[in-house]
Amino acid sequence: MNKVTIFPMNSTYIDSYYPNRNFFKLDKLEIDNYCNHKRYTLLNFPLSVCDRTHCMKWYLYLPLSNINYCYDNNLISVSIVYGAIKYNSITYNTIDNFTIYNFCYFTIDKKDIYRNYVLIEISPLVYNCIEKGQSFINIIIGAKNDYFNLSFDKNNLSEIPKLIVNDSSCNNPYDNRNCYYICDNKQVAMELNLSNQPERRIIYNEDVVKFSNIVTKTPSGLEYDFDTYNIRVTKKGYYIFQWNLSIEGTNFMYNKNIALRNNDTKAIYEYPVPKSIQGQISGMVLVDVNEDNQSFSLVNLSGGDILLSDLNPCASIIIIRV
């Protein structure tokens, strides 16, 4: 079994000092407890790989690069918020309108600070959401101890909280930021990146997203045709397709503007999340490839052109066999 990283689709924080203010448009997240002034980080994650989740373990990856006021042992709280949260309007006062399930307190110690992250297993939270028919999970993180502050830059995907999904038999669920391997180090995934050439910056209506670089060595069962821009799955099985595009501007776009297409069956797989976070279109689907040699492409269904970010004109897709 392999690992997959799931980034938050929405995130913000709430502040007891400003109980009626929403902070969704800010580029940071905060966890704070100082002289009864408390801030809680709220994260919204999709559960698109939930069909086989009971064979997996789920971890909350919490970066510690920007930690302050930290003593030897600090307790943070991890809880779940039930309901459809409007992240662009949620406040400290209105969070009480939702049901909050207190899951655990987790100790951050010196060894965690030294390695700059902690892993908190939240499998029971995920199972609970799935059993209730939820497609998303809302996680709220706070600090139990006073004199504690932890912040995150929302624009830095390598330094924000995320979920790591991993096989339960693996002893080390997060080896490094580019880990898509099982425990015996056999490759099970392929990652494709868009080139930085200027002609790749516009994704035209209904055109296939044309990747030009394979980041990881192509494993058995996955091929990429640079002439047709098709991804071929040569061996049947369950596969996770996860994609990210850095787009121009700060307006919201529908995630379903970019979808996965089976070129043989003509089936379209859309990401069941209504809108993307600012500056990024993300998607993830679990596909049962029930025949060998099926061809897939990432396609633009927006009805117009999508301009990739001029500062970081990148797009990537990761394919992982489950």
Short mmCIF file of C-alpha atoms in Angstrom, two decimals:
data_model
loop_
_atom_site.label_atom_id
_atom_site.label_comp_id
_atom_site.label_asym_id
_atom_site.label_seq_id
_atom_site.Cartn_x
_atom_site.Cartn_y
_atom_site.Cartn_z
CA MET A 1 0.00 0.00 0.00
CA ASN A 2 1.11 3.57 -0.71
CA LYS A 3 0.64 7.01 0.73
CA VAL A 4 -1.34 9.98 -0.52
CA THR A 5 -1.33 13.60 0.67
CA ILE A 6 -4.62 15.51 0.92
CA PHE A 7 -4.48 19.30 1.17
CA PRO A 8 -7.24 21.37 2.81
CA MET A 9 -9.81 22.73 0.36
CA ASN A 10 -10.82 25.50 2.78
CA SER A 11 -9.09 26.89 5.84
CA THR A 12 -9.29 29.83 8.24
CA TYR A 13 -8.96 30.64 11.92
CA ILE A 14 -11.29 32.08 14.54
CA ASP A 15 -10.24 34.54 17.24
CA SER A 16 -11.75 35.07 20.70
CA TYR A 17 -10.45 38.66 20.75
CA TYR A 18 -12.38 39.42 17.56
CA PRO A 19 -15.40 37.13 18.09
CA ASN A 20 -17.45 38.53 15.19
CA ARG A 21 -14.68 38.83 12.60
CA ASN A 22 -13.96 36.38 9.78
CA PHE A 23 -10.33 35.79 8.70
CA PHE A 24 -10.85 33.64 5.61
CA LYS A 25 -9.25 36.12 3.19
CA LEU A 26 -6.01 36.35 5.17
CA ASP A 27 -2.99 34.36 3.98
CA LYS A 28 -2.27 32.82 7.37
CA LEU A 29 -3.63 30.37 9.90
CA GLU A 30 -3.17 30.70 13.66
CA ILE A 31 -3.27 28.51 16.77
CA ASP A 32 -2.85 30.65 19.87
CA ASN A 33 -3.41 30.65 23.63
CA TYR A 34 -2.07 33.67 25.46
CA CYS A 35 -3.67 35.30 28.51
CA ASN A 36 -7.10 33.91 27.60
CA HIS A 37 -6.74 35.16 24.03
CA LYS A 38 -7.41 32.06 21.91
CA ARG A 39 -7.21 31.36 18.20
CA TYR A 40 -8.30 28.09 16.59
CA THR A 41 -7.41 26.86 13.10
CA LEU A 42 -10.24 25.36 11.02
CA LEU A 43 -9.49 22.97 8.15
CA ASN A 44 -11.83 21.38 5.61
CA PHE A 45 -10.63 18.17 3.91
CA PRO A 46 -12.35 16.07 1.22
CA LEU A 47 -12.75 12.33 1.81
CA SER A 48 -12.60 11.28 -1.84
CA VAL A 49 -10.62 8.11 -1.17
CA CYS A 50 -13.07 6.92 1.46
CA ASP A 51 -14.26 3.87 -0.50
CA ARG A 52 -11.32 1.89 0.82
CA THR A 53 -10.52 3.94 3.90
CA HIS A 54 -10.96 1.14 6.44
CA CYS A 55 -7.87 -0.48 4.93
CA MET A 56 -5.93 2.71 5.63
CA LYS A 57 -4.77 4.91 8.48
CA TRP A 58 -5.27 8.65 8.41
CA TYR A 59 -2.86 11.14 9.96
CA LEU A 60 -2.99 14.88 10.50
CA TYR A 61 0.39 16.32 9.53
CA LEU A 62 1.07 19.48 11.55
CA PRO A 63 4.15 21.56 10.57
CA LEU A 64 5.98 23.23 13.47
CA SER A 65 8.30 25.59 11.59
CA ASN A 66 6.58 28.71 12.99
CA ILE A 67 6.09 27.74 16.62
CA ASN A 68 6.50 30.28 19.44
CA TYR A 69 6.13 30.49 23.22
CA CYS A 70 6.76 26.77 23.36
CA TYR A 71 7.64 24.96 26.59
CA ASP A 72 8.94 21.39 26.85
CA ASN A 73 5.47 19.88 26.61
CA ASN A 74 2.51 21.59 25.01
CA LEU A 75 -0.93 20.13 24.57
CA ILE A 76 -2.90 20.84 21.41
CA SER A 77 -6.51 19.81 20.93
CA VAL A 78 -7.82 18.12 17.80
CA SER A 79 -11.58 18.01 17.31
CA ILE A 80 -14.13 17.59 14.55
CA VAL A 81 -16.88 20.06 13.63
CA TYR A 82 -20.03 18.55 12.14
CA GLY A 83 -21.95 20.42 9.48
CA ALA A 84 -21.41 22.53 6.37
CA ILE A 85 -19.21 25.42 7.51
CA LYS A 86 -19.11 28.59 5.41
CA TYR A 87 -15.43 29.35 5.76
CA ASN A 88 -15.83 32.86 4.34
CA SER A 89 -18.19 33.86 7.18
CA ILE A 90 -17.43 31.62 10.19
CA THR A 91 -16.47 33.47 13.39
CA TYR A 92 -15.59 32.64 16.99
CA ASN A 93 -19.15 33.41 18.06
CA THR A 94 -20.88 31.39 15.34
CA ILE A 95 -18.76 28.24 15.75
CA ASP A 96 -20.99 27.40 18.74
CA ASN A 97 -23.84 26.83 16.29
CA PHE A 98 -22.12 23.60 15.22
CA THR A 99 -21.66 20.31 17.04
CA ILE A 100 -18.02 19.83 18.04
CA TYR A 101 -16.67 16.39 18.96
CA ASN A 102 -13.57 16.63 21.14
CA PHE A 103 -11.24 13.91 19.90
CA CYS A 104 -7.87 14.16 21.65
CA TYR A 105 -5.11 16.22 23.19
CA PHE A 106 -1.69 15.71 21.67
CA THR A 107 1.64 16.57 23.29
CA ILE A 108 4.27 18.46 21.28
CA ASP A 109 7.70 17.84 22.74
CA LYS A 110 11.29 18.79 21.91
CA LYS A 111 11.87 15.96 19.41
CA ASP A 112 8.82 17.09 17.40
CA ILE A 113 10.13 20.66 17.31
CA TYR A 114 13.53 19.42 16.18
CA ARG A 115 12.07 17.57 13.18
CA ASN A 116 9.58 20.40 12.48
CA TYR A 117 6.35 18.39 12.39
CA VAL A 118 4.05 16.08 14.32
CA LEU A 119 1.80 13.29 13.08
CA ILE A 120 -1.52 12.72 14.81
CA GLU A 121 -3.54 9.67 13.87
CA ILE A 122 -7.16 10.67 13.31
CA SER A 123 -8.50 7.46 11.73
CA PRO A 124 -11.44 7.27 14.19
CA LEU A 125 -12.49 10.79 13.19
CA VAL A 126 -12.46 9.88 9.50
CA TYR A 127 -14.36 6.63 10.07
CA ASN A 128 -16.94 8.52 12.11
CA CYS A 129 -17.51 11.04 9.30
CA ILE A 130 -17.80 8.33 6.66
CA GLU A 131 -20.28 6.32 8.75
CA LYS A 132 -22.42 9.48 8.98
CA GLY A 133 -22.34 9.83 5.19
CA GLN A 134 -20.05 12.87 5.17
CA SER A 135 -17.98 13.72 2.05
CA PHE A 136 -15.82 16.14 4.05
CA ILE A 137 -14.20 16.44 7.43
CA ASN A 138 -13.87 19.73 9.35
CA ILE A 139 -11.01 19.69 11.84
CA ILE A 140 -10.48 22.36 14.51
CA ILE A 141 -7.10 22.67 16.23
CA GLY A 142 -6.43 24.65 19.41
CA ALA A 143 -3.85 24.98 22.19
CA LYS A 144 -4.50 23.74 25.73
CA ASN A 145 -1.46 25.39 27.35
CA ASP A 146 -0.99 29.11 27.80
CA TYR A 147 1.90 30.95 26.09
CA PHE A 148 1.62 28.98 22.86
CA ASN A 149 1.49 30.17 19.26
CA LEU A 150 1.72 28.26 15.98
CA SER A 151 1.12 29.88 12.59
CA PHE A 152 0.99 28.67 8.98
CA ASP A 153 1.35 30.40 5.61
CA LYS A 154 -1.68 29.39 3.52
CA ASN A 155 0.24 30.08 0.30
CA ASN A 156 2.99 27.58 1.14
CA LEU A 157 1.58 24.09 0.50
CA SER A 158 4.64 22.41 2.01
CA GLU A 159 4.10 24.20 5.32
CA ILE A 160 0.36 23.93 5.95
CA PRO A 161 -1.53 21.20 7.83
CA LYS A 162 -2.56 18.29 5.61
CA LEU A 163 -3.78 14.71 5.78
CA ILE A 164 -1.51 11.74 5.12
CA VAL A 165 -3.32 8.53 4.15
CA ASN A 166 -1.24 5.43 4.68
CA ASP A 167 -1.45 1.65 4.89
CA SER A 168 -1.85 0.46 8.47
CA SER A 169 1.10 -1.94 8.17
CA CYS A 170 3.62 0.81 7.42
CA ASN A 171 5.80 1.75 10.37
CA ASN A 172 6.77 5.20 9.15
CA PRO A 173 3.80 6.95 7.55
CA TYR A 174 5.68 10.07 6.49
CA ASP A 175 9.30 9.72 5.44
CA ASN A 176 9.70 12.91 3.40
CA ARG A 177 7.67 15.42 1.41
CA ASN A 178 8.04 13.48 -1.84
CA CYS A 179 7.20 10.06 -0.48
CA TYR A 180 4.93 7.91 -2.64
CA TYR A 181 6.42 4.55 -1.69
CA ILE A 182 5.37 1.51 0.26
CA CYS A 183 7.47 0.30 3.20
CA ASP A 184 9.79 -1.89 1.14
CA ASN A 185 10.57 1.15 -1.08
CA LYS A 186 8.98 -0.21 -4.24
CA GLN A 187 7.56 2.58 -6.37
CA VAL A 188 3.83 2.55 -6.80
CA ALA A 189 3.14 6.01 -8.22
CA MET A 190 3.86 8.33 -11.09
CA GLU A 191 3.93 12.13 -10.91
CA LEU A 192 3.68 14.29 -14.03
CA ASN A 193 4.51 18.01 -14.11
CA LEU A 194 3.74 20.71 -16.63
CA SER A 195 6.80 22.33 -18.17
CA ASN A 196 7.58 26.01 -17.64
CA GLN A 197 7.55 26.71 -21.36
CA PRO A 198 5.37 29.72 -22.26
CA GLU A 199 3.10 27.75 -24.58
CA ARG A 200 2.04 25.59 -21.63
CA ARG A 201 0.63 28.51 -19.67
CA ILE A 202 -2.77 28.54 -21.37
CA ILE A 203 -5.01 25.48 -21.03
CA TYR A 204 -7.52 25.80 -23.86
CA ASN A 205 -11.16 24.86 -23.65
CA GLU A 206 -11.69 21.07 -23.75
CA ASP A 207 -8.02 20.47 -24.52
CA VAL A 208 -6.03 17.85 -22.68
CA VAL A 209 -3.59 19.15 -20.09
CA LYS A 210 -0.24 18.40 -21.68
CA PHE A 211 2.43 17.33 -19.23
CA SER A 212 6.05 17.22 -20.28
CA ASN A 213 8.01 15.89 -17.34
CA ILE A 214 7.79 12.69 -15.29
CA VAL A 215 9.01 13.43 -11.77
CA THR A 216 9.05 9.88 -10.44
CA LYS A 217 10.23 6.91 -12.44
CA THR A 218 7.31 5.28 -14.18
CA PRO A 219 6.31 2.16 -12.24
CA SER A 220 4.95 -1.00 -13.74
CA GLY A 221 1.30 -0.54 -14.69
CA LEU A 222 1.47 3.17 -15.60
CA GLU A 223 2.66 4.80 -18.82
CA TYR A 224 2.60 8.33 -20.26
CA ASP A 225 2.49 8.95 -24.01
CA PHE A 226 4.21 12.25 -24.84
CA ASP A 227 2.73 12.24 -28.36
CA THR A 228 -0.93 11.90 -27.38
CA TYR A 229 -0.64 13.23 -23.78
CA ASN A 230 -2.55 10.20 -22.53
CA ILE A 231 -1.94 8.33 -19.30
CA ARG A 232 -2.25 4.60 -19.85
CA VAL A 233 -3.07 2.23 -17.00
CA THR A 234 -1.82 -1.13 -18.24
CA LYS A 235 -2.94 -3.19 -15.24
CA LYS A 236 -6.46 -3.18 -13.85
CA GLY A 237 -7.03 -2.24 -10.22
CA TYR A 238 -7.92 0.70 -8.00
CA TYR A 239 -6.02 3.94 -8.76
CA ILE A 240 -6.04 7.34 -7.08
CA PHE A 241 -5.65 10.31 -9.44
CA GLN A 242 -4.77 13.57 -7.67
CA TRP A 243 -4.12 16.85 -9.52
CA ASN A 244 -3.18 20.45 -8.70
CA LEU A 245 -3.01 23.54 -10.93
CA SER A 246 -1.67 26.93 -9.84
CA ILE A 247 -3.88 29.45 -11.61
CA GLU A 248 -3.72 33.19 -12.22
CA GLY A 249 -5.76 35.58 -10.08
CA THR A 250 -7.51 35.31 -6.72
CA ASN A 251 -11.09 34.56 -7.76
CA PHE A 252 -12.69 31.24 -6.91
CA MET A 253 -13.08 28.67 -9.67
CA TYR A 254 -15.08 25.50 -9.77
CA ASN A 255 -12.90 22.46 -9.15
CA LYS A 256 -14.99 20.49 -11.63
CA ASN A 257 -13.64 22.74 -14.41
CA ILE A 258 -10.75 20.29 -14.52
CA ALA A 259 -11.71 16.62 -14.63
CA LEU A 260 -10.31 13.19 -15.39
CA ARG A 261 -11.54 11.48 -18.56
CA ASN A 262 -11.40 7.82 -19.48
CA ASN A 263 -10.65 8.04 -23.19
CA ASP A 264 -11.89 4.47 -23.81
CA THR A 265 -15.22 4.57 -21.97
CA LYS A 266 -15.69 8.39 -22.28
CA ALA A 267 -16.49 8.50 -18.55
CA ILE A 268 -15.79 11.85 -16.84
CA TYR A 269 -14.63 11.86 -13.21
CA GLU A 270 -15.27 15.20 -11.50
CA TYR A 271 -14.03 16.22 -8.08
CA PRO A 272 -17.09 16.50 -5.77
CA VAL A 273 -16.00 19.83 -4.26
CA PRO A 274 -17.85 22.97 -5.39
CA LYS A 275 -15.07 25.56 -5.49
CA SER A 276 -11.30 25.72 -5.31
CA ILE A 277 -9.19 27.66 -2.88
CA GLN A 278 -7.80 30.89 -4.25
CA GLY A 279 -5.01 30.44 -6.76
CA GLN A 280 -5.36 26.68 -7.05
CA ILE A 281 -7.58 24.06 -8.67
CA SER A 282 -7.29 20.66 -7.02
CA GLY A 283 -9.00 17.35 -7.53
CA MET A 284 -8.83 13.72 -6.53
CA VAL A 285 -10.80 10.62 -7.50
CA LEU A 286 -10.57 6.91 -6.82
CA VAL A 287 -11.09 4.95 -10.06
CA ASP A 288 -11.82 1.25 -10.42
CA VAL A 289 -9.95 0.42 -13.63
CA ASN A 290 -11.63 -2.92 -14.38
CA GLU A 291 -9.77 -3.69 -17.62
CA ASP A 292 -6.12 -3.58 -18.68
CA ASN A 293 -4.82 -0.81 -20.97
CA GLN A 294 -7.28 1.97 -20.16
CA SER A 295 -6.36 5.49 -21.34
CA PHE A 296 -6.93 8.61 -19.19
CA SER A 297 -6.43 12.35 -19.69
CA LEU A 298 -6.80 15.45 -17.54
CA VAL A 299 -9.18 17.79 -19.39
CA ASN A 300 -10.53 21.33 -19.16
CA LEU A 301 -14.34 21.46 -18.97
CA SER A 302 -14.67 25.14 -18.01
CA GLY A 303 -16.01 26.34 -21.35
CA GLY A 304 -13.14 28.81 -21.64
CA ASP A 305 -9.42 29.28 -21.17
CA ILE A 306 -7.63 28.83 -17.85
CA LEU A 307 -4.53 30.95 -17.30
CA LEU A 308 -1.91 29.32 -15.15
CA SER A 309 -0.04 31.42 -12.62
CA ASP A 310 2.56 33.65 -14.21
CA LEU A 311 4.74 33.37 -11.11
CA ASN A 312 4.46 29.61 -10.82
CA PRO A 313 2.98 28.20 -14.05
CA CYS A 314 2.73 24.62 -12.89
CA ALA A 315 0.30 21.76 -13.04
CA SER A 316 0.81 18.26 -11.77
CA ILE A 317 -0.99 14.96 -11.50
CA ILE A 318 -0.09 12.02 -9.30
CA ILE A 319 -1.37 8.52 -10.07
CA ILE A 320 -1.14 5.92 -7.33
CA ARG A 321 -2.21 2.28 -7.35
CA VAL A 322 -4.08 1.44 -4.15
#
